[in-house]
Short mmCIF file of C-alpha atoms and ligand atoms in Angstrom, two decimals:
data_model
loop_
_atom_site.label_atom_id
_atom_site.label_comp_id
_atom_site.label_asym_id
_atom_site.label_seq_id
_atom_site.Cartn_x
_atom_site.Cartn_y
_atom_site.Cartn_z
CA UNK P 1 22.61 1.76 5.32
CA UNK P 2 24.95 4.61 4.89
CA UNK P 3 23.85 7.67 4.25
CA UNK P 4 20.76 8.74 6.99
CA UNK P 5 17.34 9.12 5.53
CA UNK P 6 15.79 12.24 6.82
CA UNK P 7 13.10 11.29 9.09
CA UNK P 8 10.11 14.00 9.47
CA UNK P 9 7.97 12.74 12.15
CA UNK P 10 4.48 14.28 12.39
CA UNK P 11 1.32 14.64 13.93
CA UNK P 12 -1.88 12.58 15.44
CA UNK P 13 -2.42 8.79 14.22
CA UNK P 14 -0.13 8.82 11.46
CA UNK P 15 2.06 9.45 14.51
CA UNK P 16 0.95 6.53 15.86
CA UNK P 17 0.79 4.44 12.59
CA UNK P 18 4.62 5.60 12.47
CA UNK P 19 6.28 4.13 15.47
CA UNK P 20 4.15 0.66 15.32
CA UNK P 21 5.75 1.00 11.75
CA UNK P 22 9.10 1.51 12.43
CA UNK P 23 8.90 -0.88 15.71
CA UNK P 24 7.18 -4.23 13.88
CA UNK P 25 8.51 -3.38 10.25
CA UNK P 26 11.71 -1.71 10.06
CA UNK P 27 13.90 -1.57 13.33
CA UNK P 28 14.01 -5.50 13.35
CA UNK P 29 15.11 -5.75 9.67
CA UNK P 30 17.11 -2.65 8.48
CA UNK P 31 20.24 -1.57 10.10
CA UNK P 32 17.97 1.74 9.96
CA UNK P 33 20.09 5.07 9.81
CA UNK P 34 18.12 8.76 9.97
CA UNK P 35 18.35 12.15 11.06
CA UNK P 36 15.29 12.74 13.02
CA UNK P 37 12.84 15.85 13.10
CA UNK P 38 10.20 15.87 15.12
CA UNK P 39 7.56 18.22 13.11
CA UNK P 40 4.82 17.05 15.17
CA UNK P 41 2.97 20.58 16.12
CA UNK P 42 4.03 20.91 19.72
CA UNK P 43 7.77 20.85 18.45
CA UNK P 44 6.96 22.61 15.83
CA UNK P 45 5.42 25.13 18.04
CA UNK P 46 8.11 25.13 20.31
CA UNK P 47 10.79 25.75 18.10
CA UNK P 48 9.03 28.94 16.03
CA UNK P 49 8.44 26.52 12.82
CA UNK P 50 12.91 26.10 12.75
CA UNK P 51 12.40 22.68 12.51
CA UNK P 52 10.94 22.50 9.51
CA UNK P 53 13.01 24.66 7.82
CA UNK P 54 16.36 22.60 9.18
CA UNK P 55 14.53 19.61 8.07
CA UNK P 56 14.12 21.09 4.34
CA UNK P 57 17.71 21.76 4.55
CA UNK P 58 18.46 17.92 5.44
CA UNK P 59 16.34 16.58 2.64
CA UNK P 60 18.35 19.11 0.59
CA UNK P 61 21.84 17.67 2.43
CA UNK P 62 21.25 14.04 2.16
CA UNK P 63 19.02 14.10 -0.81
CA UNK P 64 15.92 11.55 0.61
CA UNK P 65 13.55 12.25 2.84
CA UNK P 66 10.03 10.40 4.65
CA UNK P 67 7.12 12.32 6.04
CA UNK P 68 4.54 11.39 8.48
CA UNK P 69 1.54 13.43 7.88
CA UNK P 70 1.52 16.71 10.10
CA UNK P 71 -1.25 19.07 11.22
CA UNK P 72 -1.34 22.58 8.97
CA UNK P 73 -2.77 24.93 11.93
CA UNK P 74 -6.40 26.71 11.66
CA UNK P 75 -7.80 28.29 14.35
CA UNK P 76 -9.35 25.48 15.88
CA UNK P 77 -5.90 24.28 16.05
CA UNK P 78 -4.68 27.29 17.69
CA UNK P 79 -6.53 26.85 20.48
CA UNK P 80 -6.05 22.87 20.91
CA UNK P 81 -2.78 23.05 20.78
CA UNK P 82 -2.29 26.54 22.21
CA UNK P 83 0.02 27.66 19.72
CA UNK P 84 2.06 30.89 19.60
CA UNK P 85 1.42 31.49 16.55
CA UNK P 86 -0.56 29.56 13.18
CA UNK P 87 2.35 27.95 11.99
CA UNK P 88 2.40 27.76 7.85
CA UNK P 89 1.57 24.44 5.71
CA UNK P 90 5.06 22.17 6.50
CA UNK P 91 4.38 20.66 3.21
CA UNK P 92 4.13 24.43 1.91
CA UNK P 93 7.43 24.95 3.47
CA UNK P 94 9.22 22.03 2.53
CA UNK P 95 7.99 22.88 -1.12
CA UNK P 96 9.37 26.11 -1.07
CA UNK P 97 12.45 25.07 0.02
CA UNK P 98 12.97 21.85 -2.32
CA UNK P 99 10.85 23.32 -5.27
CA UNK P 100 9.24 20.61 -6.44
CA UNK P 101 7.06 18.99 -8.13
CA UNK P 102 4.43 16.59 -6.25
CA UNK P 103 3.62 13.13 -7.87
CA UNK P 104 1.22 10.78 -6.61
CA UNK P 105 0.49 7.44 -7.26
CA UNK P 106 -2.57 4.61 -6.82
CA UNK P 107 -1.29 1.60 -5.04
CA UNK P 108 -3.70 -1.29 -6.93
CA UNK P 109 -4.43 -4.51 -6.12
CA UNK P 110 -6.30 -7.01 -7.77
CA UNK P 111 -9.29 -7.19 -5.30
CA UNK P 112 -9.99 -3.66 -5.63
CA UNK P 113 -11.42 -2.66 -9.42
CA UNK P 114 -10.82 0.84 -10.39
CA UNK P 115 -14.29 2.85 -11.36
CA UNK P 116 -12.87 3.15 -14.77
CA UNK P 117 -12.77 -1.03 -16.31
CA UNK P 118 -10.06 -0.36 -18.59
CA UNK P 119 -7.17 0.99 -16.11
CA UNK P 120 -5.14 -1.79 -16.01
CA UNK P 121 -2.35 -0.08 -14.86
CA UNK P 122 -1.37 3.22 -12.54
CA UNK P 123 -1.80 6.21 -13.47
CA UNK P 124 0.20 9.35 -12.11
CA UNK P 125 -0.72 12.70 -11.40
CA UNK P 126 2.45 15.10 -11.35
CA UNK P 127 0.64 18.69 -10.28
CA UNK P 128 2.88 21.86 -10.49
CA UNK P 129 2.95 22.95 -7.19
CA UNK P 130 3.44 26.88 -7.69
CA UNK P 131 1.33 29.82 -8.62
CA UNK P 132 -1.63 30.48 -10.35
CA UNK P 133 -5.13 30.90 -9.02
CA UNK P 134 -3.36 29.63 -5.85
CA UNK P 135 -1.06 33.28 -5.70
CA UNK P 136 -3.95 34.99 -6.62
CA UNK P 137 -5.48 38.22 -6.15
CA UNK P 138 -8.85 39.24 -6.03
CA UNK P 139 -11.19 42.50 -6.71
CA UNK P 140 -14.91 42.94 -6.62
CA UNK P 141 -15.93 45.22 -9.04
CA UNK P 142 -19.25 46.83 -7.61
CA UNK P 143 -19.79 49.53 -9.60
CA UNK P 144 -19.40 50.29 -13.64
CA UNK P 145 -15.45 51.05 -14.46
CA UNK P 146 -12.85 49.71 -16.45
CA UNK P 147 -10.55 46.79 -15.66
CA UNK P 148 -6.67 46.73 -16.85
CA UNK P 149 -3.80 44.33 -16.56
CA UNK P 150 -0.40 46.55 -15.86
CA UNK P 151 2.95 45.80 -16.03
CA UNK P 152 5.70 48.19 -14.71
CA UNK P 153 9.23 46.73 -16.18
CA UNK P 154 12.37 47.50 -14.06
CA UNK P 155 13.79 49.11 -17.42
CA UNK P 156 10.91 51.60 -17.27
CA UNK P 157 8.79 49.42 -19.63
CA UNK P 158 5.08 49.95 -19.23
CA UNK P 159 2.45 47.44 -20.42
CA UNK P 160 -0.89 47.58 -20.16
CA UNK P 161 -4.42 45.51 -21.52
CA UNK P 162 -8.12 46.03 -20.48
CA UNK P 163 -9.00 43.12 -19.25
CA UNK P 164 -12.98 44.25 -19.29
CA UNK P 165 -15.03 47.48 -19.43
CA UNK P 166 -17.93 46.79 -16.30
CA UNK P 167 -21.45 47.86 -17.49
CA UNK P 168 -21.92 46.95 -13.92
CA UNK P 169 -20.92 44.57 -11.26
CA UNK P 170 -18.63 41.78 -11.42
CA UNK P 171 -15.30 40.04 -10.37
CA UNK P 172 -11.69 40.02 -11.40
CA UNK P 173 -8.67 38.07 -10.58
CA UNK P 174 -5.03 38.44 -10.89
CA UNK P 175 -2.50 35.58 -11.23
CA UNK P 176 0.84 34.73 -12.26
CA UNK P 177 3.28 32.24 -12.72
CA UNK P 178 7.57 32.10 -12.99
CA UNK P 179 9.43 30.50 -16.07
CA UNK P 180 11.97 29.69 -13.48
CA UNK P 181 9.31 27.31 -11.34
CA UNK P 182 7.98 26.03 -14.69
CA UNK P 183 10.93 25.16 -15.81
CA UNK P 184 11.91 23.09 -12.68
CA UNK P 185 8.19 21.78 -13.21
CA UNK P 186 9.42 20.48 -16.59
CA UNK P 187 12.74 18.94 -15.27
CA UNK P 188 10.99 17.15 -12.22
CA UNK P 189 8.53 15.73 -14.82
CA UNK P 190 11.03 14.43 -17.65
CA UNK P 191 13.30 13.29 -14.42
CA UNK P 192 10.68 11.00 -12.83
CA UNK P 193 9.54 9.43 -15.83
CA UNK P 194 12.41 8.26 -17.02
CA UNK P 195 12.83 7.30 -13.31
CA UNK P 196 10.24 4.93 -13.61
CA UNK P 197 10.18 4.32 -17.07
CA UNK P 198 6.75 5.77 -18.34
CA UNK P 199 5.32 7.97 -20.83
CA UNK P 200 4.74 11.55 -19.91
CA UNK P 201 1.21 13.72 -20.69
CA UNK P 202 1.24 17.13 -20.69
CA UNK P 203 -1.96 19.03 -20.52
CA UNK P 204 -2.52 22.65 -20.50
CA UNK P 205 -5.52 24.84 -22.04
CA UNK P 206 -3.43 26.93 -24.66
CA UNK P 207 -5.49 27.18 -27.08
CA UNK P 208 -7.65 29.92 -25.08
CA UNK P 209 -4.60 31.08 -23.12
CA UNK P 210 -2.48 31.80 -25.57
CA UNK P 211 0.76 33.07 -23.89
CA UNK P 212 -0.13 32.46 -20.41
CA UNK P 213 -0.85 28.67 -20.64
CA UNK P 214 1.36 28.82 -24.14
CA UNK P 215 4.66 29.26 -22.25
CA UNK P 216 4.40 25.69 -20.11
CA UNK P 217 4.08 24.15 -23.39
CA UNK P 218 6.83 25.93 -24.82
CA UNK P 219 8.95 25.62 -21.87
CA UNK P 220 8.42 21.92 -21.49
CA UNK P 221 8.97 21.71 -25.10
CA UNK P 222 12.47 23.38 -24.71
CA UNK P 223 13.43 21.39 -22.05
CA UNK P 224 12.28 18.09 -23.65
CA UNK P 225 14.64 19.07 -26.34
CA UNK P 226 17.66 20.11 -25.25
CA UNK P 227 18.24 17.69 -22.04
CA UNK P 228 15.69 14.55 -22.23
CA UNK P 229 14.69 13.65 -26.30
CA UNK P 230 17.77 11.32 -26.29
CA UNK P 231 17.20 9.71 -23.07
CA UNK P 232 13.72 8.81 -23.99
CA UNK P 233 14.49 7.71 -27.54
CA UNK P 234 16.45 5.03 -25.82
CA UNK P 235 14.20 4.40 -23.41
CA UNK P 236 11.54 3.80 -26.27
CA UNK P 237 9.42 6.81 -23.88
CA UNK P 238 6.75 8.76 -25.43
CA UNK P 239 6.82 13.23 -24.05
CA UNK P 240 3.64 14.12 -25.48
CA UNK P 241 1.50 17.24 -25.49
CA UNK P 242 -2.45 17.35 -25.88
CA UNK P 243 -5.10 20.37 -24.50
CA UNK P 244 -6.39 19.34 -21.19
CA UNK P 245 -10.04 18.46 -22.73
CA UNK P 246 -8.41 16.29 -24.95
CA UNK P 247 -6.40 14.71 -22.38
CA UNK P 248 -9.25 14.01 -20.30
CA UNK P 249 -10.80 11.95 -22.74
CA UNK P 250 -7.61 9.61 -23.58
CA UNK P 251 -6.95 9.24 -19.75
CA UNK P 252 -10.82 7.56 -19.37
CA UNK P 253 -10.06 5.74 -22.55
CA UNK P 254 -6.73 4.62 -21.43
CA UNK P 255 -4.82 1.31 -20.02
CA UNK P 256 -3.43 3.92 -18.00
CA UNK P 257 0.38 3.49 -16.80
CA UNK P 258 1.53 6.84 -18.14
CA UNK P 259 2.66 10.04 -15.90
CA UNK P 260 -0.06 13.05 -16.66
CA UNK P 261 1.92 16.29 -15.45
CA UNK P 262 -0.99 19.18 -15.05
CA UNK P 263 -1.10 22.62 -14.13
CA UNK P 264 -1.63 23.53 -10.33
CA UNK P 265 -5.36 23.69 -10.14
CA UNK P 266 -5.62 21.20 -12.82
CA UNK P 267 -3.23 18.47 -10.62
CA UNK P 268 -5.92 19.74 -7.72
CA UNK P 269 -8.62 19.01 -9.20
CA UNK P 270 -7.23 15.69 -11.38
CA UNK P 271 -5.65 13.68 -8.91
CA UNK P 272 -8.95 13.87 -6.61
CA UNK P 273 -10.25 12.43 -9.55
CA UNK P 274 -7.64 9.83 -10.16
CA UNK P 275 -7.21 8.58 -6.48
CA UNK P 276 -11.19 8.53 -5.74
CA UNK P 277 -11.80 6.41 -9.58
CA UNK P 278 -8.68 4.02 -7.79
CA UNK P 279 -10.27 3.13 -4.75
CA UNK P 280 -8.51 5.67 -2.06
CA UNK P 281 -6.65 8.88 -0.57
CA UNK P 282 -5.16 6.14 2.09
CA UNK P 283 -3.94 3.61 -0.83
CA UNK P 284 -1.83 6.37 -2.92
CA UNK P 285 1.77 7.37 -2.55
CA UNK P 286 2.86 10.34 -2.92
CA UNK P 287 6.60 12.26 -3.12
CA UNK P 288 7.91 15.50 -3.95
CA UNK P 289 10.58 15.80 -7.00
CA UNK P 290 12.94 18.41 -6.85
CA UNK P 291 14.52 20.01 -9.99
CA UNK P 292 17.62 18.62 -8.99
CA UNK P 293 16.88 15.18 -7.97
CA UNK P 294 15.91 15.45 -4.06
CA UNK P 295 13.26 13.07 -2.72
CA UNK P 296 10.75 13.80 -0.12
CA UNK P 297 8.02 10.24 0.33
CA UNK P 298 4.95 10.87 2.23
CA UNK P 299 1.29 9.83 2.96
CA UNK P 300 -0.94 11.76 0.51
CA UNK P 301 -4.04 11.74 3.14
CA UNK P 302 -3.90 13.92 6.54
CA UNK P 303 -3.18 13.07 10.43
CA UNK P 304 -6.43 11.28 10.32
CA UNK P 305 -7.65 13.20 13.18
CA UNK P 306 -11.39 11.54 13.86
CA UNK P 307 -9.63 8.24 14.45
CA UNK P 308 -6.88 9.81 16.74
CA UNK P 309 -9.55 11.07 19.16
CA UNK P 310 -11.38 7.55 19.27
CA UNK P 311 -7.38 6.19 19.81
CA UNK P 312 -7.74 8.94 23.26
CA UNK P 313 -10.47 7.18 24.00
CA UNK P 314 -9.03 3.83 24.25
CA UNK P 315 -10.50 2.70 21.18
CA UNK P 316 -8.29 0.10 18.40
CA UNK P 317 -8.58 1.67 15.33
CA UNK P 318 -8.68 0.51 12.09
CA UNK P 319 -6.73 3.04 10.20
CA UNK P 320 -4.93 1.98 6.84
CA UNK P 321 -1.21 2.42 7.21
CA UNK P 322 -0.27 1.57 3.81
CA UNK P 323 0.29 5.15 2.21
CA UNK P 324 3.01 5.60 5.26
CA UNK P 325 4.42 2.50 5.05
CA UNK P 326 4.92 3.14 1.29
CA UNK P 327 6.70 6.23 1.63
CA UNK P 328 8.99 4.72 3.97
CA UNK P 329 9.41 1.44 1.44
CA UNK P 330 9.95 4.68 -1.53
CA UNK P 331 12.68 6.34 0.60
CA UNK P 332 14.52 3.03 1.51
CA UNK P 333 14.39 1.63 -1.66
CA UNK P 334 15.80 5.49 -3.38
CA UNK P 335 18.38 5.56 -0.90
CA UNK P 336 19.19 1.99 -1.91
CA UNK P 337 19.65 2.98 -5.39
CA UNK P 338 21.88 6.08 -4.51
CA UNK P 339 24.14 4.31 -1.85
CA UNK P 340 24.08 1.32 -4.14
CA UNK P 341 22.59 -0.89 -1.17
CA UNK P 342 20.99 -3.57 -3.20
CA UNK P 343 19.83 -5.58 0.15
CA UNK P 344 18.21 -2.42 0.93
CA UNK P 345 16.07 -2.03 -2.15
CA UNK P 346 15.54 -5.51 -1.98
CA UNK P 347 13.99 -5.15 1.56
CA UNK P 348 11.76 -2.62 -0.01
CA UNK P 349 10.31 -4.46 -2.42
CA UNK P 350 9.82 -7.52 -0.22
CA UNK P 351 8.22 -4.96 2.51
CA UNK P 352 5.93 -4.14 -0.16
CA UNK P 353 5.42 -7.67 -1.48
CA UNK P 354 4.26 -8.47 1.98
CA UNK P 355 1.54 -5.67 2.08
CA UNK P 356 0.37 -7.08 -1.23
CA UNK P 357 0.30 -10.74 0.20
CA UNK P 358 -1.74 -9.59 3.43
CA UNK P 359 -4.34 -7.31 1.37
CA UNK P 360 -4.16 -10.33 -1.65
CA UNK P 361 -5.58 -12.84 1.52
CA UNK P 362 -8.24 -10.16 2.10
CA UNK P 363 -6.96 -9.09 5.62
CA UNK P 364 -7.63 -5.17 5.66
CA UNK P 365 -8.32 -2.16 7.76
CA UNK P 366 -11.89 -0.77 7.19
CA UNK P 367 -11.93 1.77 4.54
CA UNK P 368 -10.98 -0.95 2.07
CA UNK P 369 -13.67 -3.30 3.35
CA UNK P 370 -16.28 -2.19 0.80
CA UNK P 371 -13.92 -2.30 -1.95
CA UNK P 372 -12.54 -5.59 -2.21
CA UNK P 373 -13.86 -7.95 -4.86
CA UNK P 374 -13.42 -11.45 -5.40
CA UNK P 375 -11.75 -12.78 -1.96
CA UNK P 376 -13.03 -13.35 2.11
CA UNK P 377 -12.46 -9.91 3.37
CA UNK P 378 -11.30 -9.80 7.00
CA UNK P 379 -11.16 -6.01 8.65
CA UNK P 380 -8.63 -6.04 11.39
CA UNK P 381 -7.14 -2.93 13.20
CA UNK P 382 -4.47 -1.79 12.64
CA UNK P 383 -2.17 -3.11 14.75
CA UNK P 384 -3.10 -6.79 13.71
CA UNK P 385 -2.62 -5.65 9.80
CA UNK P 386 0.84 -4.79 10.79
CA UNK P 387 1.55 -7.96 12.52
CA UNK P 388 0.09 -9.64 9.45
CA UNK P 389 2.36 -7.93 7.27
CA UNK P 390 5.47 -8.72 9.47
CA UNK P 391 4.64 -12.59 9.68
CA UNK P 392 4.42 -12.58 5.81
CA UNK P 393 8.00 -10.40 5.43
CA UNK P 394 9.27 -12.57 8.12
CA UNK P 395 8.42 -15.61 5.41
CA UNK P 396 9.96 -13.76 2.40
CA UNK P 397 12.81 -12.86 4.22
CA UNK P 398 13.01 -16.45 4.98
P1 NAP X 1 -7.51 13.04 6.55
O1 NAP X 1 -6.61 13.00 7.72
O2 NAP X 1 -6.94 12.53 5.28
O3 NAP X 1 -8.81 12.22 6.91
C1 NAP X 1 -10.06 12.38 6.32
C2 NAP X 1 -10.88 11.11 6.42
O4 NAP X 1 -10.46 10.22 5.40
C3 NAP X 1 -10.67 10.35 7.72
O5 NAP X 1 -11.49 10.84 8.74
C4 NAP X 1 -10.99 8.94 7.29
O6 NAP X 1 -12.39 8.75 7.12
C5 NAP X 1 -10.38 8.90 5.88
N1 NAP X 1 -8.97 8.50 5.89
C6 NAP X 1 -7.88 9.23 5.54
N2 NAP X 1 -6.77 8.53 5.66
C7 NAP X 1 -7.12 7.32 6.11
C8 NAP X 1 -6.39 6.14 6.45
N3 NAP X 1 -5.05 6.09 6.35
N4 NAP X 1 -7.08 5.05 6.89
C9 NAP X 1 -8.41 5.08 7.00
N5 NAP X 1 -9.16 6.17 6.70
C10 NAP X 1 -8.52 7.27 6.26
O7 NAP X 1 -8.00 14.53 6.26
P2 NAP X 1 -8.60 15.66 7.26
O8 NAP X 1 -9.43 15.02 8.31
O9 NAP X 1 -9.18 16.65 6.36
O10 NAP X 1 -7.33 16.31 7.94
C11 NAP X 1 -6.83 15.96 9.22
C12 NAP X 1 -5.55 16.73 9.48
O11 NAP X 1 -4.56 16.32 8.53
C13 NAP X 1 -5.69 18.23 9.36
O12 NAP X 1 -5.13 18.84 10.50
C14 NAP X 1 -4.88 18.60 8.11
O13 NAP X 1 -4.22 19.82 8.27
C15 NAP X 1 -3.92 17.46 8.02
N6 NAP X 1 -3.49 17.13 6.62
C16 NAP X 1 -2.18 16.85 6.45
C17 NAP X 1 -1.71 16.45 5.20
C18 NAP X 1 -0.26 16.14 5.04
O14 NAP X 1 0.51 16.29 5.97
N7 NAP X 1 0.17 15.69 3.89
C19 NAP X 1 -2.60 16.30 4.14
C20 NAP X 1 -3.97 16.56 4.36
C21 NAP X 1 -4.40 16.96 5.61
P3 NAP X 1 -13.35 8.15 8.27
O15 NAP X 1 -13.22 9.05 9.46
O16 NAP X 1 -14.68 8.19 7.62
O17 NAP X 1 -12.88 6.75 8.59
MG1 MG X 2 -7.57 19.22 -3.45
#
């Protein structure tokens, strides 16, 4: 390696899952270089949240970062932990900071049949990660008035629309969104499917909001035009545009192996959908796009906390470390293609071709027990699924 990969350790037994990572599958293969950040929540704790800021501002640096999972704070949390303070989402942070887009990705094997028969292939959810019902505010109208929408420009402008006249009780709701985050919405999109060579969907309900919803078509359109039409024109890539309804109905009917870009709540909602139909939240990959070509791999489930507390106990768990050991494989094999380190991508994709061979030979942690098809399963903790997986890279590796 040359340039570091910015290494964001985190919390519970993905913490765990991460060192018996790096220890049986990296640190004896890869001349392994990264600038380490400890946001596990003590550190984080101790250090007023700063280290996930400076750890932003690495992946920002050095352009490729991996993620353990890490704990977002609740009260319960406060007290566990004894906290000074409940610390913000990291990934909410580290969003903020990288503005991004988050897509996330089914890792399929053959044993395991998604709900839907005729997904053959992948398909990706790319959810705007900004605004909306998620920067909302909220009234409760409990008495007969009248509702109005206002807009006081800088220039003096005023604007103003009733939004409903209340016979008598009901609810309202405020949101908003920036052409400035749409537009880096739009880039991230275009950029990672040409990336990865597949068409992008684009799905938005414009026909009923007709300038709210209207202006991420219009932007994406723009975009499309001016910076990516070429590029996908010789890429023989398909941008298209459909109403979300519409879109929901091709992506059932689909082969799949497309990118679907959706609105925030939309992504939400969609890519429960997509990951559950695929099998599971601990066989998906996820990573964070920004607008100008940063990387940020993670898991896209949590810390796994129930199975940390049985680890306390003493207990060998049988928790699935493929989503980490995926975002490590996505980070290696990126900052392969940036430093030009073709061994590294290559150990990538044989890291990864080993996972495939162990779960292909049925050997898996729990969760996937129930879903293989078609071969002897054999549910091991997960400790022996990561020796298993280092005896077949060992082989590939020859
Ligand atoms: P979770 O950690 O994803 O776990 C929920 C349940 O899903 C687990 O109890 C387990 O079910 C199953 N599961 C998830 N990942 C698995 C894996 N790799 N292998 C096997 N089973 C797996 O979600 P959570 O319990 O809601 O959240 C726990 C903590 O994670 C919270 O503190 C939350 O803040 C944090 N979190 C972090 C991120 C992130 O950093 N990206 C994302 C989500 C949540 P069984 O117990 O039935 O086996
Ligand atoms: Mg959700």
């Amino acid at each position: 390696m040359t340039t570091p990969l910015v290494e964001m350790d985190g919390d519970e037994m993905t913490r765990i899952l991460w060192k018996m990572i790096k220890d049986e599958l990296l640190l004896p293969f890869v001349d392994l270089k990264t600038e380490y950040y400890d946001l596990g929540l003590p550190h984080r704790d101790e250090t007023a949240d700063q280290v996930t800021i400076d750890s932003a501002e690495a992946a920002k640096r050095l352009g490729v970062a991996v993620k353990c999972a890490t704990i977002t704070p609740n009260l319960k949390r406060m007290d566990e932990y004894k906290l000074h303070e409940m610390w913000k989402s990291p990934n909410g942070t580290i969003r903020s900071i990288l503005d991004g887009t988050v897509f996330r990705t089914p890792i399929t094997i053959p044993s395991i049949k998604p709900v839907v028969k005729n997904w053959e292939k992948p398909i990706t959810i790319a959810r705007h990660a900004y605004g909306d019902v998620y920067k909302s505010v909220e009234l409760r109208a409990d008495e007969p008035g009248v509702a109005k929408l206002v807009f006081d420009g800088e220039s003096g402008k005023h604007e103003e629309v009733v939004i409903h006249n209340f016979k008598g009780a009901g609810v309202l709701q405020g949101m908003h969104n920036v052409d400035k985050s749409i537009r880096s919405f739009a880039h991230s999109c275009f950029k990672f499917s040409l990336d990865t060579k597949q068409d992008l969907w684009f799905s938005t309900k414009d026909t009923i909001s007709k300038k709210y919803d209207a202006q991420f078509r219009i932007i994406f359109e723009e975009v499309f035009e001016q910076d990516y039409k070429a590029k996908f024109e010789e890429l023989g890539l398909e941008y298209f545009y459909t109403l979300i309804d519409d879109a929901v109905a091709r992506v059932i009917r689909s082969k799949g192996g497309y990118i679907w870009a959706c609105k925030n709540y939309d992504g939400d909602v969609m890519s429960d959908m997509v990951s559950t139909a695929f099998g599971s939240l601990a066989m998906m990959t996820s990573v964070l796009v920004s607008p100008d070509g940063k990387y940020e791999y993670e898991a896209a489930h949590g810390t796994v906390t129930r199975h940390y507390y049985r680890y306390l106990e003493g207990e060998q768990t049988s928790t699935n470390p493929m989503a980490t050991i995926f975002a490590w494989t996505g980070a290696l094999r990126k900052r392969g293609e940036m430093d030009n380190l073709a061994d590294l991508q290559n150990f990538a994709d044989q890291l990864e071709g080993a996972c495939f061979d162990t779960l292909n030979e049925g050997i898996c942690t729990k969760d996937l027990a129930n879903l293989m098809e078609g071969v002897e399963v054999k549910s091991v903790t997960s400790a022996d699924f990561i020796a298993a997986i280092r005896e077949r890279l060992e082989k590939r590796l020859g």
